[in-house]
PDB file of C-alpha atoms in Angstrom:
ATOM      1  CA  MET A   1      54.019 183.966 -76.000  1.00  0.00           C
ATOM      2  CA  VAL A   2      53.205 185.459 -79.359  1.00  0.00           C
ATOM      3  CA  LYS A   3      52.256 188.811 -77.714  1.00  0.00           C
ATOM      4  CA  GLN A   4      55.299 188.757 -75.483  1.00  0.00           C
ATOM      5  CA  ALA A   5      57.600 188.191 -78.715  1.00  0.00           C
ATOM      6  CA  GLN A   6      55.536 191.039 -80.443  1.00  0.00           C
ATOM      7  CA  ILE A   7      55.956 193.409 -77.482  1.00  0.00           C
ATOM      8  CA  ASN A   8      59.863 192.778 -77.375  1.00  0.00           C
ATOM      9  CA  ARG A   9      60.273 193.357 -81.058  1.00  0.00           C
ATOM     10  CA  ALA A  10      58.488 196.580 -80.707  1.00  0.00           C
ATOM     11  CA  THR A  11      60.600 197.450 -77.716  1.00  0.00           C
ATOM     12  CA  GLN A  12      63.717 196.795 -79.718  1.00  0.00           C
ATOM     13  CA  ALA A  13      62.621 198.704 -82.622  1.00  0.00           C
ATOM     14  CA  SER A  14      61.948 201.573 -80.749  1.00  0.00           C
ATOM     15  CA  LEU A  15      65.306 201.658 -79.058  1.00  0.00           C
ATOM     16  CA  TRP A  16      66.856 201.427 -82.381  1.00  0.00           C
ATOM     17  CA  GLN A  17      64.958 204.356 -83.659  1.00  0.00           C
ATOM     18  CA  GLN A  18      66.137 206.339 -80.726  1.00  0.00           C
ATOM     19  CA  LEU A  19      69.602 205.579 -81.203  1.00  0.00           C
ATOM     20  CA  LYS A  20      69.580 206.595 -84.796  1.00  0.00           C
ATOM     21  CA  PRO A  21      72.687 209.019 -85.464  1.00  0.00           C
ATOM     22  CA  ASP A  22      70.369 212.016 -86.272  1.00  0.00           C
ATOM     23  CA  SER A  23      68.158 211.169 -83.232  1.00  0.00           C
ATOM     24  CA  GLY A  24      68.038 213.446 -80.370  1.00  0.00           C
ATOM     25  CA  PHE A  25      68.762 210.904 -77.680  1.00  0.00           C
ATOM     26  CA  THR A  26      72.060 209.914 -79.397  1.00  0.00           C
ATOM     27  CA  ILE A  27      73.004 213.492 -79.676  1.00  0.00           C
ATOM     28  CA  ALA A  28      72.375 214.080 -75.980  1.00  0.00           C
ATOM     29  CA  ILE A  29      74.349 210.965 -75.186  1.00  0.00           C
ATOM     30  CA  TRP A  30      77.293 212.214 -76.978  1.00  0.00           C
ATOM     31  CA  LEU A  31      77.133 215.494 -75.560  1.00  0.00           C
ATOM     32  CA  SER A  32      77.040 214.074 -72.026  1.00  0.00           C
ATOM     33  CA  VAL A  33      80.025 212.128 -72.733  1.00  0.00           C
ATOM     34  CA  LEU A  34      81.976 215.119 -73.909  1.00  0.00           C
ATOM     35  CA  VAL A  35      81.005 217.266 -71.051  1.00  0.00           C
ATOM     36  CA  HIS A  36      82.094 214.604 -68.541  1.00  0.00           C
ATOM     37  CA  LEU A  37      85.688 214.397 -70.568  1.00  0.00           C
ATOM     38  CA  ILE A  38      86.059 217.926 -70.197  1.00  0.00           C
ATOM     39  CA  VAL A  39      85.224 218.189 -66.558  1.00  0.00           C
ATOM     40  CA  LEU A  40      87.533 215.138 -65.925  1.00  0.00           C
ATOM     41  CA  SER A  41      90.454 216.771 -67.813  1.00  0.00           C
ATOM     42  CA  ILE A  42      90.293 219.992 -65.657  1.00  0.00           C
ATOM     43  CA  LYS A  43      92.757 219.925 -62.486  1.00  0.00           C
ATOM     44  CA  PHE A  44      92.558 222.159 -59.950  1.00  0.00           C
ATOM     45  CA  GLN A  45      95.704 222.266 -57.877  1.00  0.00           C
ATOM     46  CA  PRO A  46      96.749 225.232 -55.762  1.00  0.00           C
ATOM     47  CA  GLU A  47      99.989 227.068 -55.927  1.00  0.00           C
ATOM     48  CA  LEU A  48     102.243 225.354 -53.265  1.00  0.00           C
ATOM     49  CA  LYS A  49     105.140 227.501 -53.569  1.00  0.00           C
ATOM     50  CA  LYS A  50     103.189 230.300 -51.305  1.00  0.00           C
ATOM     51  CA  PHE A  51     102.509 227.349 -48.716  1.00  0.00           C
ATOM     52  CA  LYS A  52     106.163 226.031 -48.774  1.00  0.00           C
ATOM     53  CA  ASP A  53     107.642 229.491 -48.146  1.00  0.00           C
ATOM     54  CA  SER A  54     105.294 229.962 -45.063  1.00  0.00           C
ATOM     55  CA  LEU A  55     105.690 226.423 -43.744  1.00  0.00           C
ATOM     56  CA  PRO A  56     107.960 226.309 -40.793  1.00  0.00           C
ATOM     57  CA  THR A  57     111.067 224.300 -40.753  1.00  0.00           C
ATOM     58  CA  LEU A  58     111.277 221.142 -38.699  1.00  0.00           C
ATOM     59  CA  GLU A  59     114.767 220.763 -36.626  1.00  0.00           C
ATOM     60  CA  VAL A  60     115.613 217.279 -35.462  1.00  0.00           C
ATOM     61  CA  MET A  61     118.474 216.275 -33.631  1.00  0.00           C
ATOM     62  CA  LEU A  62     120.423 213.009 -33.998  1.00  0.00           C
ATOM     63  CA  VAL A  63     121.280 211.461 -30.400  1.00  0.00           C
ATOM     64  CA  ASN A  64     123.831 208.739 -30.030  1.00  0.00           C
ATOM     65  CA  SER A  65     121.938 207.143 -27.146  1.00  0.00           C
ATOM     66  CA  LYS A  66     118.270 206.796 -25.805  1.00  0.00           C
ATOM     67  CA  THR A  67     116.250 206.154 -22.736  1.00  0.00           C
ATOM     68  CA  LYS A  68     113.211 204.139 -21.950  1.00  0.00           C
ATOM     69  CA  ASP A  69     111.323 207.159 -20.414  1.00  0.00           C
ATOM     70  CA  ALA A  70     110.570 210.284 -22.436  1.00  0.00           C
ATOM     71  CA  PRO A  71     111.324 213.646 -20.989  1.00  0.00           C
ATOM     72  CA  VAL A  72     108.532 215.777 -19.358  1.00  0.00           C
ATOM     73  CA  LYS A  73     109.400 218.612 -21.262  1.00  0.00           C
ATOM     74  CA  ALA A  74     111.531 218.259 -24.454  1.00  0.00           C
ATOM     75  CA  ASP A  75     113.995 220.986 -25.499  1.00  0.00           C
ATOM     76  CA  VAL A  76     114.585 219.506 -29.002  1.00  0.00           C
ATOM     77  CA  LEU A  77     113.054 216.816 -31.313  1.00  0.00           C
ATOM     78  CA  ALA A  78     115.160 213.715 -31.843  1.00  0.00           C
ATOM     79  CA  GLN A  79     114.892 210.290 -33.315  1.00  0.00           C
ATOM     80  CA  ALA A  80     114.605 208.726 -29.688  1.00  0.00           C
ATOM     81  CA  ASN A  81     113.769 209.473 -26.396  1.00  0.00           C
ATOM     82  CA  LEU A  82     116.681 210.800 -24.140  1.00  0.00           C
ATOM     83  CA  ASP A  83     115.873 212.063 -20.791  1.00  0.00           C
ATOM     84  CA  ARG A  84     119.534 212.678 -19.710  1.00  0.00           C
ATOM     85  CA  GLY A  85     123.170 212.795 -20.841  1.00  0.00           C
ATOM     86  CA  GLY A  86     126.234 214.990 -21.006  1.00  0.00           C
ATOM     87  CA  ASN A  87     128.485 216.113 -18.661  1.00  0.00           C
ATOM     88  CA  THR A  88     127.400 219.814 -17.931  1.00  0.00           C
ATOM     89  CA  ASP A  89     124.319 221.361 -16.634  1.00  0.00           C
ATOM     90  CA  ALA A  90     124.666 224.371 -18.993  1.00  0.00           C
ATOM     91  CA  ASN A  91     121.957 224.098 -22.013  1.00  0.00           C
ATOM     92  CA  ARG A  92     124.101 223.269 -24.638  1.00  0.00           C
ATOM     93  CA  LYS A  93     123.803 221.278 -27.968  1.00  0.00           C
ATOM     94  CA  MET A  94     126.407 219.039 -29.442  1.00  0.00           C
ATOM     95  CA  LYS A  95     127.958 220.376 -32.928  1.00  0.00           C
ATOM     96  CA  THR A  96     129.952 218.650 -35.331  1.00  0.00           C
ATOM     97  CA  ALA A  97     133.405 219.694 -36.178  1.00  0.00           C
ATOM     98  CA  LEU A  98     133.109 218.676 -39.946  1.00  0.00           C
ATOM     99  CA  PRO A  99     131.820 221.246 -42.408  1.00  0.00           C
ATOM    100  CA  THR A 100     128.819 220.915 -44.422  1.00  0.00           C
ATOM    101  CA  PRO A 101     129.252 219.432 -48.044  1.00  0.00           C
ATOM    102  CA  ASN A 102     128.725 222.530 -49.547  1.00  0.00           C
ATOM    103  CA  GLN A 103     130.993 224.390 -47.461  1.00  0.00           C
ATOM    104  CA  LYS A 104     133.722 221.779 -47.976  1.00  0.00           C
ATOM    105  CA  VAL A 105     133.366 221.976 -51.653  1.00  0.00           C
ATOM    106  CA  GLN A 106     133.715 225.715 -51.421  1.00  0.00           C
ATOM    107  CA  GLU A 107     136.797 225.484 -49.277  1.00  0.00           C
ATOM    108  CA  VAL A 108     138.323 222.963 -51.756  1.00  0.00           C
ATOM    109  CA  GLN A 109     137.759 225.407 -54.533  1.00  0.00           C
ATOM    110  CA  LEU A 110     138.860 228.631 -52.612  1.00  0.00           C
ATOM    111  CA  GLU A 111     142.012 226.664 -51.712  1.00  0.00           C
ATOM    112  CA  GLN A 112     142.678 225.444 -55.298  1.00  0.00           C
ATOM    113  CA  THR A 113     142.210 229.178 -56.466  1.00  0.00           C
ATOM    114  CA  ALA A 114     144.707 230.499 -53.858  1.00  0.00           C
ATOM    115  CA  ILE A 115     147.246 228.010 -54.845  1.00  0.00           C
ATOM    116  CA  THR A 116     146.866 229.048 -58.747  1.00  0.00           C
ATOM    117  CA  ARG A 117     147.078 232.835 -57.650  1.00  0.00           C
ATOM    118  CA  SER A 118     150.126 232.060 -55.335  1.00  0.00           C
ATOM    119  CA  ALA A 119     151.900 230.534 -58.217  1.00  0.00           C
ATOM    120  CA  ALA A 120     150.987 233.352 -60.538  1.00  0.00           C
ATOM    121  CA  GLN A 121     152.366 235.720 -57.804  1.00  0.00           C
ATOM    122  CA  SER A 122     155.657 233.942 -57.289  1.00  0.00           C
ATOM    123  CA  ALA A 123     156.346 233.862 -61.074  1.00  0.00           C
ATOM    124  CA  LYS A 124     155.676 237.475 -61.136  1.00  0.00           C
ATOM    125  CA  LEU A 125     157.757 238.237 -58.240  1.00  0.00           C
ATOM    126  CA  LYS A 126     160.646 236.069 -59.660  1.00  0.00           C
ATOM    127  CA  ALA A 127     160.159 238.123 -62.850  1.00  0.00           C
ATOM    128  CA  GLU A 128     160.692 241.404 -61.306  1.00  0.00           C
ATOM    129  CA  GLU A 129     163.707 240.312 -59.137  1.00  0.00           C
ATOM    130  CA  ALA A 130     165.346 238.997 -62.638  1.00  0.00           C
ATOM    131  CA  ARG A 131     164.701 242.402 -64.261  1.00  0.00           C
ATOM    132  CA  GLU A 132     166.008 244.230 -61.416  1.00  0.00           C
ATOM    133  CA  GLN A 133     169.160 241.851 -61.172  1.00  0.00           C
ATOM    134  CA  LYS A 134     169.709 242.478 -64.971  1.00  0.00           C
ATOM    135  CA  ARG A 135     169.478 246.409 -64.461  1.00  0.00           C
ATOM    136  CA  ILE A 136     172.174 246.030 -61.599  1.00  0.00           C
ATOM    137  CA  GLU A 137     174.220 243.879 -63.774  1.00  0.00           C
ATOM    138  CA  ALA A 138     174.093 246.334 -66.667  1.00  0.00           C
ATOM    139  CA  LEU A 139     175.127 249.140 -64.401  1.00  0.00           C
ATOM    140  CA  GLU A 140     178.258 247.413 -63.072  1.00  0.00           C
ATOM    141  CA  LYS A 141     179.251 246.205 -66.572  1.00  0.00           C
ATOM    142  CA  GLN A 142     178.974 250.139 -67.658  1.00  0.00           C
ATOM    143  CA  ALA A 143     180.964 251.054 -64.720  1.00  0.00           C
ATOM    144  CA  GLN A 144     183.957 248.445 -65.511  1.00  0.00           C
ATOM    145  CA  GLU A 145     183.809 249.674 -69.066  1.00  0.00           C
ATOM    146  CA  LEU A 146     184.252 253.252 -67.889  1.00  0.00           C
ATOM    147  CA  MET A 147     187.116 252.296 -65.459  1.00  0.00           C
ATOM    148  CA  THR A 148     188.933 250.468 -68.453  1.00  0.00           C
ATOM    149  CA  GLN A 149     188.638 253.384 -70.543  1.00  0.00           C
ATOM    150  CA  VAL A 150     190.015 255.613 -67.606  1.00  0.00           C
ATOM    151  CA  LYS A 151     192.903 253.184 -66.869  1.00  0.00           C
ATOM    152  CA  SER A 152     193.778 253.197 -70.763  1.00  0.00           C
ATOM    153  CA  LEU A 153     194.043 257.086 -70.835  1.00  0.00           C
ATOM    154  CA  GLN A 154     195.966 257.228 -67.742  1.00  0.00           C
ATOM    155  CA  LYS A 155     198.786 255.267 -69.558  1.00  0.00           C
ATOM    156  CA  VAL A 156     199.383 258.058 -71.932  1.00  0.00           C
ATOM    157  CA  PRO A 157     203.019 259.415 -71.353  1.00  0.00           C
ATOM    158  CA  SER A 158     203.233 262.579 -69.348  1.00  0.00           C
ATOM    159  CA  ASN A 159     206.043 263.940 -71.786  1.00  0.00           C
ATOM    160  CA  PRO A 160     206.604 262.230 -75.000  1.00  0.00           C
ATOM    161  CA  THR A 161     209.034 264.626 -76.538  1.00  0.00           C
ATOM    162  CA  GLN A 162     211.466 263.563 -73.455  1.00  0.00           C
ATOM    163  CA  ASN A 163     211.186 259.942 -74.232  1.00  0.00           C
ATOM    164  CA  ALA A 164     212.032 260.606 -77.857  1.00  0.00           C
ATOM    165  CA  ALA A 165     214.898 263.031 -77.136  1.00  0.00           C
ATOM    166  CA  ALA A 166     216.153 260.338 -74.782  1.00  0.00           C
ATOM    167  CA  ALA A 167     216.254 257.787 -77.578  1.00  0.00           C
ATOM    168  CA  ASP A 168     217.664 260.306 -80.174  1.00  0.00           C
ATOM    169  CA  PRO A 169     219.137 263.554 -78.933  1.00  0.00           C
ATOM    170  CA  ASP A 170     219.696 265.271 -82.140  1.00  0.00           C
ATOM    171  CA  GLN A 171     216.317 264.251 -83.529  1.00  0.00           C
ATOM    172  CA  GLY A 172     214.627 265.333 -80.324  1.00  0.00           C
ATOM    173  CA  GLN A 173     216.058 268.971 -80.402  1.00  0.00           C
ATOM    174  CA  GLN A 174     214.853 269.278 -83.974  1.00  0.00           C
ATOM    175  CA  ASN A 175     211.436 267.884 -83.364  1.00  0.00           C
ATOM    176  CA  THR A 176     210.879 269.704 -79.906  1.00  0.00           C
ATOM    177  CA  LYS A 177     209.378 272.889 -81.137  1.00  0.00           C
ATOM    178  CA  LEU A 178     207.117 271.076 -83.539  1.00  0.00           C
ATOM    179  CA  LYS A 179     205.808 268.389 -81.617  1.00  0.00           C
ATOM    180  CA  THR A 180     205.332 270.265 -78.117  1.00  0.00           C
ATOM    181  CA  PRO A 181     202.228 272.198 -78.937  1.00  0.00           C
ATOM    182  CA  LEU A 182     200.587 269.012 -80.446  1.00  0.00           C
ATOM    183  CA  ASP A 183     201.619 266.525 -77.515  1.00  0.00           C
ATOM    184  CA  THR A 184     200.328 269.520 -75.285  1.00  0.00           C
ATOM    185  CA  GLN A 185     196.938 269.456 -76.735  1.00  0.00           C
ATOM    186  CA  ASP A 186     196.785 265.667 -76.821  1.00  0.00           C
ATOM    187  CA  LEU A 187     197.372 265.705 -72.856  1.00  0.00           C
ATOM    188  CA  ILE A 188     194.880 268.493 -72.301  1.00  0.00           C
ATOM    189  CA  ALA A 189     192.252 266.339 -74.165  1.00  0.00           C
ATOM    190  CA  ALA A 190     193.212 263.232 -72.551  1.00  0.00           C
ATOM    191  CA  ALA A 191     192.946 264.853 -69.066  1.00  0.00           C
ATOM    192  CA  LYS A 192     189.628 266.370 -69.740  1.00  0.00           C
ATOM    193  CA  GLU A 193     188.377 262.946 -71.013  1.00  0.00           C
ATOM    194  CA  ILE A 194     189.646 261.239 -67.975  1.00  0.00           C
ATOM    195  CA  ASP A 195     187.745 263.827 -65.752  1.00  0.00           C
ATOM    196  CA  ARG A 196     184.767 263.523 -67.683  1.00  0.00           C
ATOM    197  CA  LEU A 197     184.712 259.601 -67.324  1.00  0.00           C
ATOM    198  CA  GLU A 198     185.678 259.952 -63.635  1.00  0.00           C
ATOM    199  CA  ALA A 199     182.685 262.208 -63.145  1.00  0.00           C
ATOM    200  CA  LEU A 200     180.423 259.735 -64.944  1.00  0.00           C
ATOM    201  CA  ILE A 201     181.718 256.866 -62.904  1.00  0.00           C
ATOM    202  CA  ALA A 202     181.154 258.850 -59.733  1.00  0.00           C
ATOM    203  CA  LYS A 203     177.562 259.498 -60.638  1.00  0.00           C
ATOM    204  CA  GLU A 204     176.668 256.128 -61.783  1.00  0.00           C
ATOM    205  CA  GLN A 205     178.295 254.604 -58.332  1.00  0.00           C
ATOM    206  CA  ASP A 206     176.309 257.357 -56.511  1.00  0.00           C
ATOM    207  CA  GLU A 207     172.937 256.395 -58.135  1.00  0.00           C
ATOM    208  CA  TYR A 208     173.742 252.688 -57.740  1.00  0.00           C
ATOM    209  CA  GLN A 209     174.307 253.261 -54.055  1.00  0.00           C
ATOM    210  CA  LYS A 210     171.155 255.400 -53.744  1.00  0.00           C
ATOM    211  CA  ARG A 211     168.925 252.694 -55.285  1.00  0.00           C
ATOM    212  CA  PRO A 212     167.283 250.765 -52.557  1.00  0.00           C
ATOM    213  CA  LYS A 213     167.508 247.231 -52.080  1.00  0.00           C
ATOM    214  CA  ARG A 214     164.190 245.474 -52.482  1.00  0.00           C
ATOM    215  CA  LYS A 215     162.817 242.266 -51.453  1.00  0.00           C
ATOM    216  CA  PHE A 216     159.717 240.684 -52.889  1.00  0.00           C
ATOM    217  CA  ILE A 217     157.532 238.656 -50.938  1.00  0.00           C
ATOM    218  CA  GLY A 218     154.433 236.333 -52.283  1.00  0.00           C
ATOM    219  CA  ALA A 219     152.231 234.344 -50.653  1.00  0.00           C
ATOM    220  CA  ARG A 220     154.800 231.594 -49.881  1.00  0.00           C
ATOM    221  CA  THR A 221     157.891 232.649 -48.165  1.00  0.00           C
ATOM    222  CA  ALA A 222     160.831 230.237 -47.848  1.00  0.00           C
ATOM    223  CA  GLU A 223     163.157 232.201 -45.647  1.00  0.00           C
ATOM    224  CA  TYR A 224     162.554 232.076 -41.931  1.00  0.00           C
ATOM    225  CA  ARG A 225     163.413 235.682 -41.198  1.00  0.00           C
ATOM    226  CA  PHE A 226     160.964 237.045 -43.735  1.00  0.00           C
ATOM    227  CA  ALA A 227     158.329 234.640 -42.918  1.00  0.00           C
ATOM    228  CA  MET A 228     158.051 235.869 -39.538  1.00  0.00           C
ATOM    229  CA  TYR A 229     157.860 239.241 -40.200  1.00  0.00           C
ATOM    230  CA  VAL A 230     155.312 238.828 -42.888  1.00  0.00           C
ATOM    231  CA  GLU A 231     153.021 236.776 -40.577  1.00  0.00           C
ATOM    232  CA  ALA A 232     153.374 239.426 -38.023  1.00  0.00           C
ATOM    233  CA  TRP A 233     152.256 241.929 -40.813  1.00  0.00           C
ATOM    234  CA  ARG A 234     149.436 239.716 -41.850  1.00  0.00           C
ATOM    235  CA  GLN A 235     148.106 239.340 -38.279  1.00  0.00           C
ATOM    236  CA  LYS A 236     148.007 243.185 -37.581  1.00  0.00           C
ATOM    237  CA  VAL A 237     146.372 244.077 -40.834  1.00  0.00           C
ATOM    238  CA  GLU A 238     143.557 241.353 -40.293  1.00  0.00           C
ATOM    239  CA  ARG A 239     143.158 242.664 -36.745  1.00  0.00           C
ATOM    240  CA  ILE A 240     142.757 246.224 -37.569  1.00  0.00           C
ATOM    241  CA  GLY A 241     140.900 245.342 -40.725  1.00  0.00           C
ATOM    242  CA  ASN A 242     138.085 243.235 -38.713  1.00  0.00           C
ATOM    243  CA  LEU A 243     137.961 245.887 -36.015  1.00  0.00           C
ATOM    244  CA  ASN A 244     137.409 248.680 -38.741  1.00  0.00           C
ATOM    245  CA  TYR A 245     135.460 246.524 -41.334  1.00  0.00           C
ATOM    246  CA  PRO A 246     133.896 248.699 -43.799  1.00  0.00           C
ATOM    247  CA  GLU A 247     130.235 249.739 -42.825  1.00  0.00           C
ATOM    248  CA  ALA A 248     129.393 250.324 -46.647  1.00  0.00           C
ATOM    249  CA  ALA A 249     130.292 246.642 -47.333  1.00  0.00           C
ATOM    250  CA  ARG A 250     128.362 245.406 -44.547  1.00  0.00           C
ATOM    251  CA  ASP A 251     125.258 247.257 -45.472  1.00  0.00           C
ATOM    252  CA  GLN A 252     125.241 246.568 -49.209  1.00  0.00           C
ATOM    253  CA  LYS A 253     126.184 242.851 -48.504  1.00  0.00           C
ATOM    254  CA  LEU A 254     129.499 243.168 -50.488  1.00  0.00           C
ATOM    255  CA  TYR A 255     132.099 240.607 -50.584  1.00  0.00           C
ATOM    256  CA  GLY A 256     134.927 239.586 -52.746  1.00  0.00           C
ATOM    257  CA  GLN A 257     138.532 239.108 -53.500  1.00  0.00           C
ATOM    258  CA  LEU A 258     141.435 241.750 -54.539  1.00  0.00           C
ATOM    259  CA  GLN A 259     145.036 241.530 -54.809  1.00  0.00           C
ATOM    260  CA  MET A 260     147.362 244.317 -53.408  1.00  0.00           C
ATOM    261  CA  THR A 261     150.980 244.851 -53.104  1.00  0.00           C
ATOM    262  CA  VAL A 262     152.363 246.953 -50.095  1.00  0.00           C
ATOM    263  CA  SER A 263     155.966 248.034 -50.027  1.00  0.00           C
ATOM    264  CA  ILE A 264     157.419 248.921 -46.378  1.00  0.00           C
ATOM    265  CA  ARG A 265     160.518 250.776 -45.731  1.00  0.00           C
ATOM    266  CA  ALA A 266     163.127 249.748 -43.141  1.00  0.00           C
ATOM    267  CA  ASP A 267     161.667 252.122 -40.414  1.00  0.00           C
ATOM    268  CA  GLY A 268     158.065 250.409 -40.773  1.00  0.00           C
ATOM    269  CA  SER A 269     156.447 253.297 -42.748  1.00  0.00           C
ATOM    270  CA  ILE A 270     154.708 252.689 -46.038  1.00  0.00           C
ATOM    271  CA  GLU A 271     156.406 253.510 -49.370  1.00  0.00           C
ATOM    272  CA  SER A 272     153.421 252.616 -51.747  1.00  0.00           C
ATOM    273  CA  ILE A 273     150.060 250.780 -51.907  1.00  0.00           C
ATOM    274  CA  LYS A 274     148.952 249.189 -55.079  1.00  0.00           C
ATOM    275  CA  ILE A 275     145.883 247.321 -56.344  1.00  0.00           C
ATOM    276  CA  ASP A 276     147.221 244.544 -58.599  1.00  0.00           C
ATOM    277  CA  ARG A 277     143.891 243.055 -59.237  1.00  0.00           C
ATOM    278  CA  SER A 278     140.706 244.979 -58.378  1.00  0.00           C
ATOM    279  CA  SER A 279     137.671 243.175 -56.824  1.00  0.00           C
ATOM    280  CA  GLY A 280     135.206 244.790 -58.909  1.00  0.00           C
ATOM    281  CA  LYS A 281     133.910 247.010 -55.979  1.00  0.00           C
ATOM    282  CA  LYS A 282     135.417 250.342 -55.207  1.00  0.00           C
ATOM    283  CA  VAL A 283     133.983 250.269 -51.703  1.00  0.00           C
ATOM    284  CA  LEU A 284     136.211 247.070 -51.044  1.00  0.00           C
ATOM    285  CA  ASP A 285     139.507 248.171 -52.829  1.00  0.00           C
ATOM    286  CA  ASP A 286     139.186 251.594 -51.063  1.00  0.00           C
ATOM    287  CA  ALA A 287     138.646 249.677 -47.672  1.00  0.00           C
ATOM    288  CA  ALA A 288     141.849 247.574 -48.004  1.00  0.00           C
ATOM    289  CA  LYS A 289     143.955 250.746 -48.627  1.00  0.00           C
ATOM    290  CA  ARG A 290     142.420 252.443 -45.929  1.00  0.00           C
ATOM    291  CA  ILE A 291     143.059 249.350 -43.512  1.00  0.00           C
ATOM    292  CA  VAL A 292     146.801 249.229 -44.597  1.00  0.00           C
ATOM    293  CA  GLN A 293     147.107 253.018 -43.726  1.00  0.00           C
ATOM    294  CA  LEU A 294     145.448 252.414 -40.360  1.00  0.00           C
ATOM    295  CA  SER A 295     147.700 249.626 -39.468  1.00  0.00           C
ATOM    296  CA  ALA A 296     150.839 251.729 -40.202  1.00  0.00           C
ATOM    297  CA  PRO A 297     153.514 252.242 -38.891  1.00  0.00           C
ATOM    298  CA  PHE A 298     154.539 248.421 -38.927  1.00  0.00           C
ATOM    299  CA  SER A 299     157.491 247.177 -37.169  1.00  0.00           C
ATOM    300  CA  GLU A 300     161.059 248.176 -37.928  1.00  0.00           C
ATOM    301  CA  PHE A 301     163.232 245.646 -39.816  1.00  0.00           C
ATOM    302  CA  PRO A 302     165.043 243.322 -37.579  1.00  0.00           C
ATOM    303  CA  LYS A 303     168.877 243.323 -38.147  1.00  0.00           C
ATOM    304  CA  ASP A 304     169.039 240.270 -40.243  1.00  0.00           C
ATOM    305  CA  ILE A 305     166.610 241.861 -42.588  1.00  0.00           C
ATOM    306  CA  LYS A 306     167.826 245.346 -42.560  1.00  0.00           C
ATOM    307  CA  LYS A 307     171.296 244.185 -43.494  1.00  0.00           C
ATOM    308  CA  ASP A 308     170.463 243.508 -47.087  1.00  0.00           C
ATOM    309  CA  THR A 309     166.828 244.942 -47.472  1.00  0.00           C
ATOM    310  CA  ASP A 310     165.733 248.465 -47.579  1.00  0.00           C
ATOM    311  CA  ILE A 311     162.252 247.884 -48.791  1.00  0.00           C
ATOM    312  CA  LEU A 312     160.101 244.985 -48.356  1.00  0.00           C
ATOM    313  CA  THR A 313     157.362 244.560 -51.031  1.00  0.00           C
ATOM    314  CA  ILE A 314     154.449 242.218 -49.825  1.00  0.00           C
ATOM    315  CA  THR A 315     151.719 240.792 -52.302  1.00  0.00           C
ATOM    316  CA  ARG A 316     148.666 239.237 -50.785  1.00  0.00           C
ATOM    317  CA  THR A 317     145.376 238.357 -51.670  1.00  0.00           C
ATOM    318  CA  TRP A 318     142.611 240.130 -49.431  1.00  0.00           C
ATOM    319  CA  THR A 319     139.292 238.480 -49.173  1.00  0.00           C
ATOM    320  CA  PHE A 320     136.197 240.281 -47.679  1.00  0.00           C
ATOM    321  CA  THR A 321     133.893 237.262 -46.299  1.00  0.00           C
ATOM    322  CA  GLN A 322     130.190 236.831 -46.413  1.00  0.00           C
ATOM    323  CA  GLU A 323     130.512 236.590 -42.683  1.00  0.00           C
ATOM    324  CA  ASP A 324     131.879 240.362 -42.595  1.00  0.00           C
ATOM    325  CA  ALA A 325     135.336 239.409 -41.960  1.00  0.00           C
ATOM    326  CA  LEU A 326     138.606 240.030 -43.574  1.00  0.00           C
ATOM    327  CA  SER A 327     141.329 237.422 -44.167  1.00  0.00           C
ATOM    328  CA  THR A 328     144.585 237.702 -46.196  1.00  0.00           C
ATOM    329  CA  GLU A 329     146.620 234.922 -48.052  1.00  0.00           C
TER     330      GLU A 329
END
């Protein structure tokens, strides 16, 4: 027993001696712990993005019925077995008529943008009509003032000396030689002034008659007669535009919106084409102008429009979509 106790004490003393801070064994242990910590802290993780891009997508169709037996050869994957169904032998898949959430949000945003732009267009067209009406009223007022001046000059007596002689024969005889030259000069001047004013009135009336009667049409048209004509115009430019969609826009994946005003004469010919708001892409702006020129001439104005309109000005927003299609609104 004494020997065993001595051996145990000797062993403990040897261990404590090995575990001293300056002993080689202690240093080796700490180095081992440090190396293990470093190794455990390193993470080897491959870049998954490359694999994500290369992984094929899995299309699963949701069916509204199921059968007990699975089909021998499935056309698509679904959440349940379906070995029959449908009312046609053609290989068709049911599609929902509802748009995707992203598409619905885009449509709402486009609709709100169109409403805002339509209100701005209507305000602009109303302002142009108001300015045109003011010019017409000013011209009519000027013509009335000129007519008033002419009438006042026409009231000048043709022979003032005769009127004076009738009132006082003696006095009239004495003043005839003195006043006749002066009255003649006044009459000549008055006649010239009348001729000048009449010529000015004729010129103003001629310019007024020559001024074409314009009608400005925005995105929203209240009158039925204009709405029918503008709708037919829209359908034609969209049909011609989609048949002659710009190849440069398709190749370069260009799409966007622009606002353009087209003025049409009563015979259906184009008076002018003006880009009010550019799309920012010259290819699309030039394509819109070219489509209008290809679509001309348009239909002649019907009688109910022609009676009070010489030129119809149509302002529309043109959209070149990502599906390589043209629409106007």
